[in-house]
Coordinates of C-alpha atoms in Angstrom, one line a residue:
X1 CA -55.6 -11.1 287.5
X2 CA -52.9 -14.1 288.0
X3 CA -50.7 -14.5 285.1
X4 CA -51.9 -18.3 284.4
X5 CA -55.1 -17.3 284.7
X6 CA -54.8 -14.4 282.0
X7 CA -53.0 -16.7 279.9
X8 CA -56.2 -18.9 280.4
X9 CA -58.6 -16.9 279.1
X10 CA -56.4 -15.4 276.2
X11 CA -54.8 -18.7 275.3
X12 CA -56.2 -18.2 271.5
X13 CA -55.6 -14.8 270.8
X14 CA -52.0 -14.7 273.1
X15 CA -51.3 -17.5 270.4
X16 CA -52.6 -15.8 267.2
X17 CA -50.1 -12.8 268.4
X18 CA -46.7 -14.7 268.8
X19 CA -47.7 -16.0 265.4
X20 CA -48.2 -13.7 263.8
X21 CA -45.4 -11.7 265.0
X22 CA -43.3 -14.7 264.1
X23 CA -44.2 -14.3 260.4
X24 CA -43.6 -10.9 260.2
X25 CA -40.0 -11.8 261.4
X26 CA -39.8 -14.8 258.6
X27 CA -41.4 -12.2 255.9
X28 CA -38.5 -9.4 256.8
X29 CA -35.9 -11.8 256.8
X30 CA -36.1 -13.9 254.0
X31 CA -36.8 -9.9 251.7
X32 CA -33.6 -9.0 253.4
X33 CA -32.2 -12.2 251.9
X34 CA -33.4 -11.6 248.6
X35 CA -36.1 -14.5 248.3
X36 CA -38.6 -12.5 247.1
X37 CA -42.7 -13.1 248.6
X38 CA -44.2 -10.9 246.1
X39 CA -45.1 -7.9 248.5
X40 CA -42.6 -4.4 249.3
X41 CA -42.7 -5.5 253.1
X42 CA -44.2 -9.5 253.7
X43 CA -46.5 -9.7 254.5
X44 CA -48.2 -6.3 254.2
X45 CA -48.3 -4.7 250.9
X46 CA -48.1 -1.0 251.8
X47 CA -44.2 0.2 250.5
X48 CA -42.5 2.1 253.5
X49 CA -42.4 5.7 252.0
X50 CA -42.8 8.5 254.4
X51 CA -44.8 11.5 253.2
X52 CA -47.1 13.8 254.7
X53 CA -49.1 17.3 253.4
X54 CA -50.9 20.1 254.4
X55 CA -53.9 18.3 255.0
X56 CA -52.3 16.4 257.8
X57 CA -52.7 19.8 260.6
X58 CA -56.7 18.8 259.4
X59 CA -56.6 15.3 259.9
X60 CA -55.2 15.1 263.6
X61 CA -58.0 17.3 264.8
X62 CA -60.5 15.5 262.7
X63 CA -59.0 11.9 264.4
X64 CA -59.1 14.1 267.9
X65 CA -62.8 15.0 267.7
X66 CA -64.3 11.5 266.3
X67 CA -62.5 10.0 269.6
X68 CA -63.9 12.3 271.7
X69 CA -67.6 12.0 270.5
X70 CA -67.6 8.1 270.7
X71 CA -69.1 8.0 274.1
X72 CA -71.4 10.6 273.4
X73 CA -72.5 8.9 270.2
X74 CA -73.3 5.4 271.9
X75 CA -74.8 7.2 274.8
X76 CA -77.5 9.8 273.4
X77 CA -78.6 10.0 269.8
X78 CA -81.5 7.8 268.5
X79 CA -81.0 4.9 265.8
X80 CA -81.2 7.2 262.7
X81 CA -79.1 9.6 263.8
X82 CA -76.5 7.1 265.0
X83 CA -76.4 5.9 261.5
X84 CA -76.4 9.0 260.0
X85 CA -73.7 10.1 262.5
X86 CA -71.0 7.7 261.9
X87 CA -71.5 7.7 258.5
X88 CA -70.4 11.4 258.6
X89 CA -68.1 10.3 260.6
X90 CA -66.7 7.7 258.2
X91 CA -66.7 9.8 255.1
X92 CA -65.1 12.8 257.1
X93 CA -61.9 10.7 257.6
X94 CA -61.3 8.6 255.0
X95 CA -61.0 11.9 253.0
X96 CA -58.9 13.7 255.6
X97 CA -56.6 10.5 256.2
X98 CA -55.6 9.5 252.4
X99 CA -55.4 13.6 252.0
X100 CA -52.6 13.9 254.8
X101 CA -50.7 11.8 252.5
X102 CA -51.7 12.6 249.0
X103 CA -53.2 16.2 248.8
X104 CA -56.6 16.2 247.3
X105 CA -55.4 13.7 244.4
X106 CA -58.4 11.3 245.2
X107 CA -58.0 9.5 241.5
X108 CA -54.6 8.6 241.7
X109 CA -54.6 4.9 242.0
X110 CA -57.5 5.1 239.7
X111 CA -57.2 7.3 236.7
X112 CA -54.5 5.6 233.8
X113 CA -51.0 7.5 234.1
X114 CA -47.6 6.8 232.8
X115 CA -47.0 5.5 236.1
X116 CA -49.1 3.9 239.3
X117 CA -52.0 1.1 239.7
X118 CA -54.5 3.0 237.2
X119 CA -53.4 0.6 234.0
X120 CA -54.3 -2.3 236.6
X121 CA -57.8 -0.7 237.8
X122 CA -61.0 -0.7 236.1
X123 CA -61.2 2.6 234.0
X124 CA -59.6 1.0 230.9
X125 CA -61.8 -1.7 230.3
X126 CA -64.7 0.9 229.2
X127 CA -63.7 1.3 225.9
X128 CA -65.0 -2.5 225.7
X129 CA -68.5 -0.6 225.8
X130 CA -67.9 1.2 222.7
X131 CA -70.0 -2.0 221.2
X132 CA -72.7 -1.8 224.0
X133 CA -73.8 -3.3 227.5
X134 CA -74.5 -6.2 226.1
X135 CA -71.4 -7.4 224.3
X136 CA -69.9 -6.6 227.1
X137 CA -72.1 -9.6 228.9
X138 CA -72.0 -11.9 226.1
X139 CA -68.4 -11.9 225.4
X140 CA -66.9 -10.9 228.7
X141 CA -65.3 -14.6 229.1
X142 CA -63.2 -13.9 226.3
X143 CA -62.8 -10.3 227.1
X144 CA -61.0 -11.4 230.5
X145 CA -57.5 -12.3 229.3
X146 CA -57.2 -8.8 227.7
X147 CA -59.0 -6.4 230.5
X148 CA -56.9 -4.9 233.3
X149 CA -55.9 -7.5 236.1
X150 CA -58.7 -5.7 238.5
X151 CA -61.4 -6.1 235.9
X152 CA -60.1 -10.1 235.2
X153 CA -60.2 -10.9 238.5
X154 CA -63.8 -10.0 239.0
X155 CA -67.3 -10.6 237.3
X156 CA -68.5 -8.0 235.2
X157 CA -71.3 -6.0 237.8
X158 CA -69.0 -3.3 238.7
X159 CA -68.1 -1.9 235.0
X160 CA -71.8 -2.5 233.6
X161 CA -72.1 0.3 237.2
X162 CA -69.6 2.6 235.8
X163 CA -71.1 2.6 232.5
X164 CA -74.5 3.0 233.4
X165 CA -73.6 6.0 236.0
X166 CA -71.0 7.7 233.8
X167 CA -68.1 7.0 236.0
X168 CA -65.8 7.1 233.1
X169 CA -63.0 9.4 235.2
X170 CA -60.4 8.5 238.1
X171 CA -62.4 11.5 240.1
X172 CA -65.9 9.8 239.4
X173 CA -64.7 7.2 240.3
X174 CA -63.1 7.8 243.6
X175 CA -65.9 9.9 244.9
X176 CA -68.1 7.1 244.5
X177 CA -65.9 4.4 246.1
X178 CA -65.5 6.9 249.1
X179 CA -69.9 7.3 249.1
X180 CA -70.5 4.0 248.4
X181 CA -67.9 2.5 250.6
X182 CA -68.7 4.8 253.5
X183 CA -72.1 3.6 253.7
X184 CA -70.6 0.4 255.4
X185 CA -70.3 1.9 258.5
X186 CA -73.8 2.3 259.3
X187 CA -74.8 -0.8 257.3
X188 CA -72.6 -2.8 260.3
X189 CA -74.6 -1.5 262.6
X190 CA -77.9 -2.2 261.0
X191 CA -76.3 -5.9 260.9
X192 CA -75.0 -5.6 264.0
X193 CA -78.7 -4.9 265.9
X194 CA -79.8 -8.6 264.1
X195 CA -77.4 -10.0 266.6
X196 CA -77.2 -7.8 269.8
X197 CA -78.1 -5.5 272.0
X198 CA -78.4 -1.8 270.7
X199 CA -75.3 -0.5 272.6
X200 CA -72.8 -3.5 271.3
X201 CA -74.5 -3.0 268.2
X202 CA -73.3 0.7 267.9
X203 CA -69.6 -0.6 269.5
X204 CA -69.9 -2.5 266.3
X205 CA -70.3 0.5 264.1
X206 CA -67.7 2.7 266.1
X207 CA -65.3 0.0 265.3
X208 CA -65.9 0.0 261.7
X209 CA -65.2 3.9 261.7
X210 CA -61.9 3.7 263.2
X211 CA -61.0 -0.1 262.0
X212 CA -57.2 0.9 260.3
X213 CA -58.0 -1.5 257.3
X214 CA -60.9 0.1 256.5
X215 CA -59.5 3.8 256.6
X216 CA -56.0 2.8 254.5
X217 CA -57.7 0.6 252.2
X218 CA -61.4 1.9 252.4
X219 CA -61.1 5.5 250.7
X220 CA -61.0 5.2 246.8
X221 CA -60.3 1.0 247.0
X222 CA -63.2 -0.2 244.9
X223 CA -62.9 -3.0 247.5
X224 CA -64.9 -0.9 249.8
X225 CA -68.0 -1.0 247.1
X226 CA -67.6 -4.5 247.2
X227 CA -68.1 -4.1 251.4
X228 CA -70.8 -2.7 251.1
X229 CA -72.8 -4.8 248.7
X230 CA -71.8 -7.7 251.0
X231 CA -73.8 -6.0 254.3
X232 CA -76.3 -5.8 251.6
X233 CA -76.8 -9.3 251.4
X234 CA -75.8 -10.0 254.9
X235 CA -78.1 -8.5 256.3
X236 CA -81.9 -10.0 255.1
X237 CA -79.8 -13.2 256.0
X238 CA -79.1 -12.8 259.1
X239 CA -82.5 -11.5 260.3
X240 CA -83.9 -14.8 258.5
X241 CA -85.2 -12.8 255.7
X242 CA -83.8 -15.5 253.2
X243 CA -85.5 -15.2 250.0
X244 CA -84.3 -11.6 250.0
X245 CA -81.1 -12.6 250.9
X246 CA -80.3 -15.2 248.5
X247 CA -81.8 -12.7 245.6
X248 CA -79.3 -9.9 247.5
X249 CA -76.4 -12.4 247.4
X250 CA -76.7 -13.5 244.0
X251 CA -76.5 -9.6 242.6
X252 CA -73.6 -8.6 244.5
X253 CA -72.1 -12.0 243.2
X254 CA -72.3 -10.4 239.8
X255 CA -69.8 -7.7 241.3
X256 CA -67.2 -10.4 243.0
X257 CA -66.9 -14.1 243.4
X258 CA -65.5 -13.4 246.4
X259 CA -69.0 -12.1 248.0
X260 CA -70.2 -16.0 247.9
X261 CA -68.0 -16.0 251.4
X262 CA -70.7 -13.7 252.5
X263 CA -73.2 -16.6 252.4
X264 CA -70.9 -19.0 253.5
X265 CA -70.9 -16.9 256.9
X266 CA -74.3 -16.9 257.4
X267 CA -74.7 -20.3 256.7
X268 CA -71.8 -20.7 259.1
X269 CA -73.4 -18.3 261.8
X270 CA -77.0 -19.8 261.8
X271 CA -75.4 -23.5 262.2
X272 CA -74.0 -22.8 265.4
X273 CA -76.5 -20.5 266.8
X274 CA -79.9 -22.3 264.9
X275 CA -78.7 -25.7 264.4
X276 CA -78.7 -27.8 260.7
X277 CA -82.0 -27.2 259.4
X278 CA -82.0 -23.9 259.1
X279 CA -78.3 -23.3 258.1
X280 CA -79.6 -26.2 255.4
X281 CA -82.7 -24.2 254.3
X282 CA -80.3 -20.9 254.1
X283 CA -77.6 -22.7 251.6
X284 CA -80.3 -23.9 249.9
X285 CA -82.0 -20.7 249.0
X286 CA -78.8 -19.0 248.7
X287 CA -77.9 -21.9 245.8
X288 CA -80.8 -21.2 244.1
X289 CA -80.9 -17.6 244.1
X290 CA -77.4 -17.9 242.7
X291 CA -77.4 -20.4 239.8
X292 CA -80.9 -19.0 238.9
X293 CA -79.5 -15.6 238.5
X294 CA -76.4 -16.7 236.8
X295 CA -79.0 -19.1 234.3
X296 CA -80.8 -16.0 233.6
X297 CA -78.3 -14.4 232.4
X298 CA -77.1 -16.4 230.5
X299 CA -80.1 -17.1 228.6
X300 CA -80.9 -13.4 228.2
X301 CA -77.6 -12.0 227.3
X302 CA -75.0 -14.7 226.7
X303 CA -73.1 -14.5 229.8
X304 CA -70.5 -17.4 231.0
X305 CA -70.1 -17.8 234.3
X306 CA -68.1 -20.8 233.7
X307 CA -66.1 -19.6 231.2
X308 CA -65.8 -16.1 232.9
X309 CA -64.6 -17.9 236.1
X310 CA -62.0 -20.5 233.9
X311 CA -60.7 -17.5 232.2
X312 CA -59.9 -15.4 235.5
X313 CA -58.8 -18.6 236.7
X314 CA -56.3 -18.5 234.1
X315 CA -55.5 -15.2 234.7
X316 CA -54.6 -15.6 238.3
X317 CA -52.1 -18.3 237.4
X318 CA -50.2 -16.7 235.4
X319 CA -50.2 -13.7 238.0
X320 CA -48.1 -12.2 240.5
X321 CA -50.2 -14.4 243.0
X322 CA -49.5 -17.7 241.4
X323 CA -45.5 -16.9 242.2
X324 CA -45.8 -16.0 246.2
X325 CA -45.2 -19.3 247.9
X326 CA -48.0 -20.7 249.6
X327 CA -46.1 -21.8 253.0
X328 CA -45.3 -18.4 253.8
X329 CA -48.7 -17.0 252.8
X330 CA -50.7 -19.5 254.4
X331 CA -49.3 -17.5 257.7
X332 CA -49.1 -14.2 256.0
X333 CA -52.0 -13.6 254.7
X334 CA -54.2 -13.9 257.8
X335 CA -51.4 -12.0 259.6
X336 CA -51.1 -8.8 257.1
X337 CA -54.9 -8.6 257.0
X338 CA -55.6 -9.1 261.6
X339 CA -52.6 -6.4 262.0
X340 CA -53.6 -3.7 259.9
X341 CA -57.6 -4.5 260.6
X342 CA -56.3 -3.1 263.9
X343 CA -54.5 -5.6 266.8
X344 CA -57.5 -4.3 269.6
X345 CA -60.0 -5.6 267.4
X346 CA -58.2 -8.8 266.5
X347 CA -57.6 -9.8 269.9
X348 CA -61.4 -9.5 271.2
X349 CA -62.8 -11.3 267.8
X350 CA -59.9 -14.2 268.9
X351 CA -61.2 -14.0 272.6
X352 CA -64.5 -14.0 271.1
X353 CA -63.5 -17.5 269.4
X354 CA -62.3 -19.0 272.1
X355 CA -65.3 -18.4 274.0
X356 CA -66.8 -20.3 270.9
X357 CA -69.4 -17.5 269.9
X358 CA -71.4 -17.8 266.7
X359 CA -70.5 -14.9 265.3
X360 CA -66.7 -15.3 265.9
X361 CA -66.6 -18.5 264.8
X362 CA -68.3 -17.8 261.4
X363 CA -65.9 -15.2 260.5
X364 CA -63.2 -17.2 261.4
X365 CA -63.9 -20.6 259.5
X366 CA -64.8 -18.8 256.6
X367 CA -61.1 -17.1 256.8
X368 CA -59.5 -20.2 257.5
X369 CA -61.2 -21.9 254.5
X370 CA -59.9 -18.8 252.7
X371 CA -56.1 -18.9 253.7
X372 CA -55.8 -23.2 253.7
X373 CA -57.6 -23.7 249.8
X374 CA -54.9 -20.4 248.8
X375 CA -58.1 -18.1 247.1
X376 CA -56.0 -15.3 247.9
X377 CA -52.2 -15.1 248.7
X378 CA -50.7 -11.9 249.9
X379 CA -53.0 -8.0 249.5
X380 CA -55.5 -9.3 252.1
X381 CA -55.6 -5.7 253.5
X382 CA -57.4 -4.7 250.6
X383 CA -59.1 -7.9 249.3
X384 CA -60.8 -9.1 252.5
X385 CA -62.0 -5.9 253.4
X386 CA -65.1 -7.1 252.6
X387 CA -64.7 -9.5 255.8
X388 CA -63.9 -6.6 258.1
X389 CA -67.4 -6.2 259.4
X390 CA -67.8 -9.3 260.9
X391 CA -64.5 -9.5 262.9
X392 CA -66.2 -6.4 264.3
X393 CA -69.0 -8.3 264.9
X394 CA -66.9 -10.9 266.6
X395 CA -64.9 -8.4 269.1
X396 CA -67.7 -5.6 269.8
X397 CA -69.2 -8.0 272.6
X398 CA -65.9 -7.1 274.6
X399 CA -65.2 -3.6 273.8
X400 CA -65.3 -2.2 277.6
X401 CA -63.7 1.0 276.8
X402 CA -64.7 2.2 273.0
X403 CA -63.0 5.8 273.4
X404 CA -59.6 3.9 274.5
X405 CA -60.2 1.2 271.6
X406 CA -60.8 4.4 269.5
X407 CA -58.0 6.0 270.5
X408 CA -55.4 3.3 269.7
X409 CA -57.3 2.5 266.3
X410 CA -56.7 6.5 264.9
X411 CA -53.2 6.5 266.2
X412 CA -52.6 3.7 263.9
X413 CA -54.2 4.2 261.1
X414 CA -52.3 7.9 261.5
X415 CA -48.7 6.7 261.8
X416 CA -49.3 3.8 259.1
X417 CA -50.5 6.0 256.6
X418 CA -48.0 8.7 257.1
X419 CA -45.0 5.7 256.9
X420 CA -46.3 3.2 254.2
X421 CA -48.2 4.0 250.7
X422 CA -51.0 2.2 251.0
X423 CA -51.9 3.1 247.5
X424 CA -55.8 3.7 247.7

């Protein structure tokens, strides 16, 4: 292929790279100059530490054999064992990946130590429950300035799930984030057969196993529960099964505000593949389904959604966030989270978007609408994770060669792991 003609057809993601490669220059210079951006190394948030165990002569061979079984794994097994398959798959190194690093010590960034993210997390906010469930609901607006900034930042659906499943230790804890999260995997792929063919459809799901993000940030990162409630709702959605959907997306709601994007992309995707009417017909259910759940609530328990979402509001400015400057986040958010999602799959989801598919331009509007209105400035490796499916949606279309894709994907999420902490 002629070099204009390559630079043709890749004009958009060929773009998307010198950017982004520009802010990582801007981010390292002006830390090396002392104007702080809020992160160890703008504009990713994993500290350069290098450390390694035992566990890592496990995890190479793990990485080795998942590569080598892709093909095999598109080619032969049927649907249910696909799923099942890369679930395994999934779970298998997640575990193996954060225990190169850190040794079997699966709560650390969870469980409340002298030192580390654990005072930030969600653990200490269940002594709140010492007064019941229910208080918990009815006062939870004026809990928020007083919980951990984890717990603030997010409704109230994931520590009424801790309570209710006794996950009252770092361990619980993490083995359910690792479970829960892991079940995304498959979950992409059920999405992904709503929208393609059965072979791109299990691309889609390979890439999810071996997406960098997903593996550094997926393991014990509650964020990962959170990605998998959103396929949850995702899914009836985008197989038109709306009433579902919308009662779906308002639960998961309950869990993050940030899961709202999740209906925003549907919307998104059935406007430019469907038309208005029935992107219409989706916001509209989805509206309902939301302030009719948040209105029951409310009646039945006492919860404030509006003065729950003022008081995290409140919160957030007077954060960490509210002191990285929005010029150079505007650039570096979007660049920390397309890099360590994993540059093969960014460049095919920006391909993808210049070849104005549905899919790639849903993901893509609702990240831009994300990064311009400043929701989230800096951390997007862990908080967007949630989005992660749906770039893989975007780039699975072009995946020619999945083992090579694969490949490059593990040898990433390896060396990145070993070199940065990526804390969870």
């Amino acid at each position: 292929m002629r070099a204009g003609t390559f630079v043709k057809q890749h004009a958009t993601p060929l773009a998307a790279a010198i950017l982004g490669v520009l802010t990582v220059a801007v981010g390292l210079y002006e830390d090396a100059n002392g104007r702080l951006l809020g992160v160890p190394h703008p504009p990713f948030i994993g500290g350069y530490n290098p450390e390694a165990t035992g566990w890592l002569a496990l995890a190479i061979p793990c990485f080795a054999v998942a590569v080598a079984l892709v093909n095999p794994l598109l080619a032969k097994p049927k649907a249910l064992a696909f799923a099942a398959a890369i679930f395994a798959t999934t779970l298998v190194l997640r575990i193996v990946l954060f225990a190169a690093r850190l040794g079997g010590d699966f709560d650390r960034t969870l469980t409340v130590l002298p030192r580390g993210e654990g005072k930030n997390e969600y653990l200490p906010t269940m002594a709140a429950f010492e007064y019941g469930p229910r208080f918990v609901l009815d006062r939870f607006a004026e809990l928020v300035p007083a919980l951990p900034v984890h717990s603030a930042g997010h409704p109230p659906g994931l520590i009424l799930t801790m309570h209710y499943l006794g996950l009252t230790t770092g361990m619980r804890l993490a083995w359910f984030c690792l479970i829960v999260g892991a079940l995304a995997t498959p979950l992409t792929y059920v999405l992904a057969k709503q929208l393609f063919d059965e072979r791109t459809a299990r691309i889609a799901g390979v890439l999810m196993v071996f997406a960098p993000v997903v593996l550094h940030f997926g393991a014990v990162s509650p964020d990962a529960v959170y990605l998998t409630l959103g396929l949850l709702a995702a899914i009836p959605l985008a197989s038109g099964r709306l009433v579902l959907g919308g009662i779906a997306l308002a639960v998961v709601v309950m869990f993050a505000w940030s899961e709202l994007a999740v209906g925003a992309w549907a919307a998104i995707l059935v406007l430019t593949r469907d038309g208005f009417r029935p992107a219409l017909k989706l916001g509209v259910v989805c509206g309902i389904a939301v302030l009719g759940v948040q209105a029951l609530l409310a009646l039945t328990t006492g919860w404030d959604p509006i003065g729950t979402f003022h008081a995290t509001h409140e919160v957030y400015d007077v954060g960490i966030a509210s002191r990285r400057p929005y010029w150079y986040w505007l650039f570096g958010s979007p660049t920390a989270f397309f890099l360590i999602l994993g540059p093969a799959i960014s460049w095919l989801a920006f391909t993808r978007l210049q070849q104005r598919a549905p899919e790639a331009f849903a993901i893509f509007a609702v990240i831009l609408v994300a990064t311009v209105a400043g929701f989230t400035k800096a951390e997007t490796e862990r908080i967007w994770l949630f989005l992660v499916p749906f770039v893989c949606l975007a780039a699975a279309p072009l995946v020619r060669r999945p083992t090579l894709i694969a490949a490059t994907l593990a040898v990433q999420a390896i060396v990145y792991e070993l070199l940065f902490d990526t804390l969870w």
